[in-house]
Short mmCIF file of C-alpha atoms and ligand atoms in Angstrom, two decimals:
data_model
loop_
_atom_site.label_atom_id
_atom_site.label_comp_id
_atom_site.label_asym_id
_atom_site.label_seq_id
_atom_site.Cartn_x
_atom_site.Cartn_y
_atom_site.Cartn_z
CA UNK A 1 141.53 106.23 78.43
CA UNK A 2 141.80 107.53 81.96
CA UNK A 3 142.95 110.94 83.11
CA UNK A 4 144.23 111.06 86.67
CA UNK A 5 146.06 113.32 89.03
CA UNK A 6 145.97 115.17 92.34
CA UNK A 7 143.19 117.65 93.03
CA UNK A 8 143.85 121.09 91.64
CA UNK A 9 146.07 119.97 88.77
CA UNK A 10 143.80 121.31 86.04
CA UNK A 11 142.58 117.83 85.16
CA UNK A 12 138.95 118.69 84.39
CA UNK A 13 139.98 121.43 81.96
CA UNK A 14 142.32 119.04 80.20
CA UNK A 15 139.64 116.35 79.93
CA UNK A 16 137.30 118.87 78.27
CA UNK A 17 139.96 120.06 75.83
CA UNK A 18 141.10 116.58 74.92
CA UNK A 19 137.60 115.29 74.29
CA UNK A 20 136.73 118.33 72.19
CA UNK A 21 139.88 117.89 70.09
CA UNK A 22 139.32 114.18 69.63
CA UNK A 23 135.68 114.68 68.62
CA UNK A 24 136.61 117.43 66.17
CA UNK A 25 138.46 114.73 64.20
CA UNK A 26 135.18 112.84 63.82
CA UNK A 27 135.67 110.26 66.57
CA UNK A 28 132.84 109.15 68.85
CA UNK A 29 134.09 109.93 72.33
CA UNK A 30 132.13 109.51 75.54
CA UNK A 31 133.27 111.79 78.37
CA UNK A 32 132.66 110.68 81.93
CA UNK A 33 134.02 110.90 85.48
CA UNK A 34 134.37 109.22 88.87
CA UNK A 35 133.07 109.27 91.47
CA UNK A 36 129.90 109.66 89.42
CA UNK A 37 129.14 108.99 85.82
CA UNK A 38 125.81 107.30 86.65
CA UNK A 39 122.84 108.24 88.85
CA UNK A 40 123.99 105.91 91.60
CA UNK A 41 127.53 107.20 91.16
CA UNK A 42 126.42 110.79 91.67
CA UNK A 43 124.61 109.84 94.88
CA UNK A 44 127.68 108.02 96.13
CA UNK A 45 129.85 110.95 95.13
CA UNK A 46 127.88 113.32 97.29
CA UNK A 47 128.03 110.88 100.23
CA UNK A 48 131.73 110.27 99.97
CA UNK A 49 132.85 113.82 99.34
CA UNK A 50 130.91 115.28 102.23
CA UNK A 51 130.55 112.72 105.01
CA UNK A 52 133.38 111.49 107.18
CA UNK A 53 134.19 107.90 106.38
CA UNK A 54 136.67 105.21 107.25
CA UNK A 55 139.12 104.47 104.44
CA UNK A 56 137.58 101.02 103.91
CA UNK A 57 134.06 102.47 103.75
CA UNK A 58 135.34 104.95 101.20
CA UNK A 59 137.02 102.22 99.15
CA UNK A 60 133.84 100.13 99.15
CA UNK A 61 131.72 103.07 98.04
CA UNK A 62 134.21 103.99 95.31
CA UNK A 63 134.19 100.39 94.13
CA UNK A 64 130.38 100.30 94.15
CA UNK A 65 130.11 103.40 91.98
CA UNK A 66 132.75 101.90 89.66
CA UNK A 67 130.74 98.71 89.18
CA UNK A 68 127.76 100.81 88.13
CA UNK A 69 129.92 103.04 85.95
CA UNK A 70 131.57 100.17 84.09
CA UNK A 71 128.19 98.53 83.47
CA UNK A 72 127.11 101.77 81.78
CA UNK A 73 130.32 102.07 79.75
CA UNK A 74 130.57 98.55 78.40
CA UNK A 75 127.78 98.86 75.82
CA UNK A 76 129.28 102.13 74.58
CA UNK A 77 132.70 100.54 74.17
CA UNK A 78 131.14 97.54 72.46
CA UNK A 79 129.48 99.92 70.01
CA UNK A 80 132.86 101.37 69.12
CA UNK A 81 132.89 104.55 71.17
CA UNK A 82 136.06 105.81 72.80
CA UNK A 83 135.70 106.58 76.49
CA UNK A 84 137.58 109.26 78.38
CA UNK A 85 137.08 109.13 82.11
CA UNK A 86 138.18 111.71 84.64
CA UNK A 87 139.47 109.28 87.33
CA UNK A 88 139.08 105.48 87.62
CA UNK A 89 140.72 102.69 89.65
CA UNK A 90 144.08 104.53 89.91
CA UNK A 91 142.37 107.14 92.14
CA UNK A 92 141.31 104.40 94.56
CA UNK A 93 144.81 102.94 94.58
CA UNK A 94 146.38 106.31 95.31
CA UNK A 95 143.78 107.96 97.58
CA UNK A 96 142.44 105.00 99.56
CA UNK A 97 145.37 102.64 99.07
CA UNK A 98 148.26 104.97 99.77
CA UNK A 99 147.14 108.40 100.99
CA UNK A 100 144.56 106.95 103.39
CA UNK A 101 146.74 103.99 104.23
CA UNK A 102 144.51 101.07 103.30
CA UNK A 103 147.20 99.43 101.21
CA UNK A 104 147.26 99.06 97.46
CA UNK A 105 146.78 95.31 97.64
CA UNK A 106 143.57 95.60 99.66
CA UNK A 107 142.13 98.03 97.14
CA UNK A 108 143.14 95.70 94.34
CA UNK A 109 141.53 92.81 96.20
CA UNK A 110 138.26 94.75 96.40
CA UNK A 111 138.51 95.52 92.72
CA UNK A 112 139.00 91.84 91.92
CA UNK A 113 136.08 90.91 94.12
CA UNK A 114 133.88 93.41 92.30
CA UNK A 115 134.34 91.44 89.09
CA UNK A 116 135.25 94.54 87.07
CA UNK A 117 137.36 93.46 84.14
CA UNK A 118 137.54 96.71 82.19
CA UNK A 119 141.15 97.79 81.81
CA UNK A 120 141.96 101.19 80.34
CA UNK A 121 144.18 101.23 77.27
CA UNK A 122 146.15 104.10 78.77
CA UNK A 123 146.25 106.06 82.04
CA UNK A 124 147.61 109.60 82.05
CA UNK A 125 148.56 111.28 85.30
CA UNK A 126 148.66 115.06 85.27
CA UNK A 127 151.46 115.89 87.65
CA UNK A 128 151.19 119.48 88.84
CA UNK A 129 154.72 119.39 90.26
CA UNK A 130 154.90 121.34 93.47
CA UNK A 131 151.97 123.63 92.77
CA UNK A 132 149.87 123.27 95.88
CA UNK A 133 146.27 122.18 96.21
CA UNK A 134 143.48 124.59 95.52
CA UNK A 135 142.51 126.30 98.73
CA UNK A 136 138.93 127.18 97.96
CA UNK A 137 136.11 127.92 100.39
CA UNK A 138 133.96 125.34 98.58
CA UNK A 139 136.67 122.69 98.68
CA UNK A 140 135.33 119.20 99.38
CA UNK A 141 136.69 116.90 102.08
CA UNK A 142 139.51 115.61 99.89
CA UNK A 143 140.58 119.04 98.73
CA UNK A 144 140.58 120.38 102.28
CA UNK A 145 142.55 117.50 103.70
CA UNK A 146 145.69 119.59 103.81
CA UNK A 147 149.11 119.91 102.33
CA UNK A 148 150.46 116.73 103.85
CA UNK A 149 147.65 114.65 102.34
CA UNK A 150 148.19 116.40 99.01
CA UNK A 151 151.84 115.49 99.12
CA UNK A 152 150.97 111.84 99.82
CA UNK A 153 148.67 111.86 96.80
CA UNK A 154 151.30 113.38 94.53
CA UNK A 155 153.97 110.96 95.76
CA UNK A 156 151.47 108.10 95.46
CA UNK A 157 150.85 108.78 91.78
CA UNK A 158 154.57 108.98 91.05
CA UNK A 159 155.25 105.80 92.95
CA UNK A 160 152.47 103.72 91.41
CA UNK A 161 153.03 105.06 87.89
CA UNK A 162 156.10 102.87 87.60
CA UNK A 163 154.36 99.76 88.96
CA UNK A 164 151.26 100.10 86.79
CA UNK A 165 152.69 101.75 83.68
CA UNK A 166 150.80 105.06 83.98
CA UNK A 167 152.01 107.89 81.78
CA UNK A 168 153.12 110.91 83.82
CA UNK A 169 152.40 114.23 82.14
CA UNK A 170 154.14 117.38 83.35
CA UNK A 171 151.20 119.68 84.09
CA UNK A 172 153.23 122.64 85.29
CA UNK A 173 153.02 124.45 81.93
CA UNK A 174 150.23 126.59 80.47
CA UNK A 175 146.85 125.03 79.70
CA UNK A 176 147.69 124.93 75.98
CA UNK A 177 151.14 123.44 76.55
CA UNK A 178 149.73 120.66 78.72
CA UNK A 179 146.91 120.01 76.24
CA UNK A 180 149.40 119.70 73.37
CA UNK A 181 151.62 117.39 75.36
CA UNK A 182 148.68 115.19 76.29
CA UNK A 183 147.47 115.05 72.71
CA UNK A 184 150.94 114.11 71.48
CA UNK A 185 151.25 111.23 73.91
CA UNK A 186 147.71 110.06 73.19
CA UNK A 187 148.51 110.02 69.47
CA UNK A 188 151.49 107.78 70.21
CA UNK A 189 149.24 105.42 72.12
CA UNK A 190 146.08 105.63 70.10
CA UNK A 191 147.67 105.56 66.67
CA UNK A 192 144.88 105.85 64.15
CA UNK A 193 142.34 106.38 66.90
CA UNK A 194 143.18 110.05 67.27
CA UNK A 195 143.65 110.81 63.59
CA UNK A 196 140.86 112.72 61.90
CA UNK A 197 138.58 110.34 60.02
CA UNK A 198 138.99 110.69 56.31
CA UNK A 199 136.05 110.69 53.91
P1 LIG B 201 136.44 115.84 92.39
O1 LIG B 201 135.72 117.05 92.81
O2 LIG B 201 135.98 115.10 91.19
O3 LIG B 201 137.96 116.19 92.28
P2 LIG B 201 138.81 116.39 90.99
O4 LIG B 201 138.20 117.54 90.25
O5 LIG B 201 140.18 116.68 91.54
O6 LIG B 201 138.76 115.08 90.25
O7 LIG B 201 136.50 114.89 93.62
C1 LIG B 201 136.88 113.63 93.53
C2 LIG B 201 137.66 113.30 94.78
O8 LIG B 201 137.43 111.93 95.07
C3 LIG B 201 139.13 113.51 94.58
O9 LIG B 201 139.68 114.15 95.69
C4 LIG B 201 139.67 112.12 94.51
C5 LIG B 201 138.67 111.32 95.27
N1 LIG B 201 138.58 109.92 94.83
C6 LIG B 201 139.03 108.91 95.68
O10 LIG B 201 139.48 109.19 96.79
N2 LIG B 201 138.95 107.61 95.27
C7 LIG B 201 138.44 107.26 94.06
O11 LIG B 201 138.39 106.06 93.72
C8 LIG B 201 137.97 108.31 93.19
C9 LIG B 201 137.41 107.96 91.85
C10 LIG B 201 138.07 109.62 93.62
#
């Protein structure tokens, strides 16, 4: 499954909590993230988050790290592990496709060209409502891009959620409330997958 959302929506905390809860039931759950998740991915992450780049250059780099990431995930999935990733293709569709204006179809075309065929079973989008972006001194390029960009990202997720069937989660509540909500929806989707293993 994929956890998505605008920067500053508490996504990383929720990924940690969800994975911990899932594992405590006995499931094998691999936790990962994009951009990153592999050695090459981490190198690309540092390039993309800190150097100025054209939207298409960004989309190509994000796609490249995804190819590497998926190659690393496939054997784990084949061995029966669940995978929870903090960001995946939806981030490229929203950030490069909409917020940076490349167009969703061009990002999808790149994705098709990459040959990636891994589709998540479910995509959750943590929607922070109108809480604004973190304004931290160590903010990366994306986090510093300003309120207008942040609004485009938030609107982008809402817009594409309908088209692609992403599950919007209201992330305006407390950490525990959001975690419980997420767990409830995951249980609906995952069925037995999130039930504690018996025996
Ligand atoms: P990160 O520090 O991981 O942010 P967060 O904690 O909010 O996930 O930085 C990832 C940034 O990269 C984030 O602003 C979204 C952006 N991004 C894209 O623009 N396209 C992509 O395909 C991916 C995976 C991330």
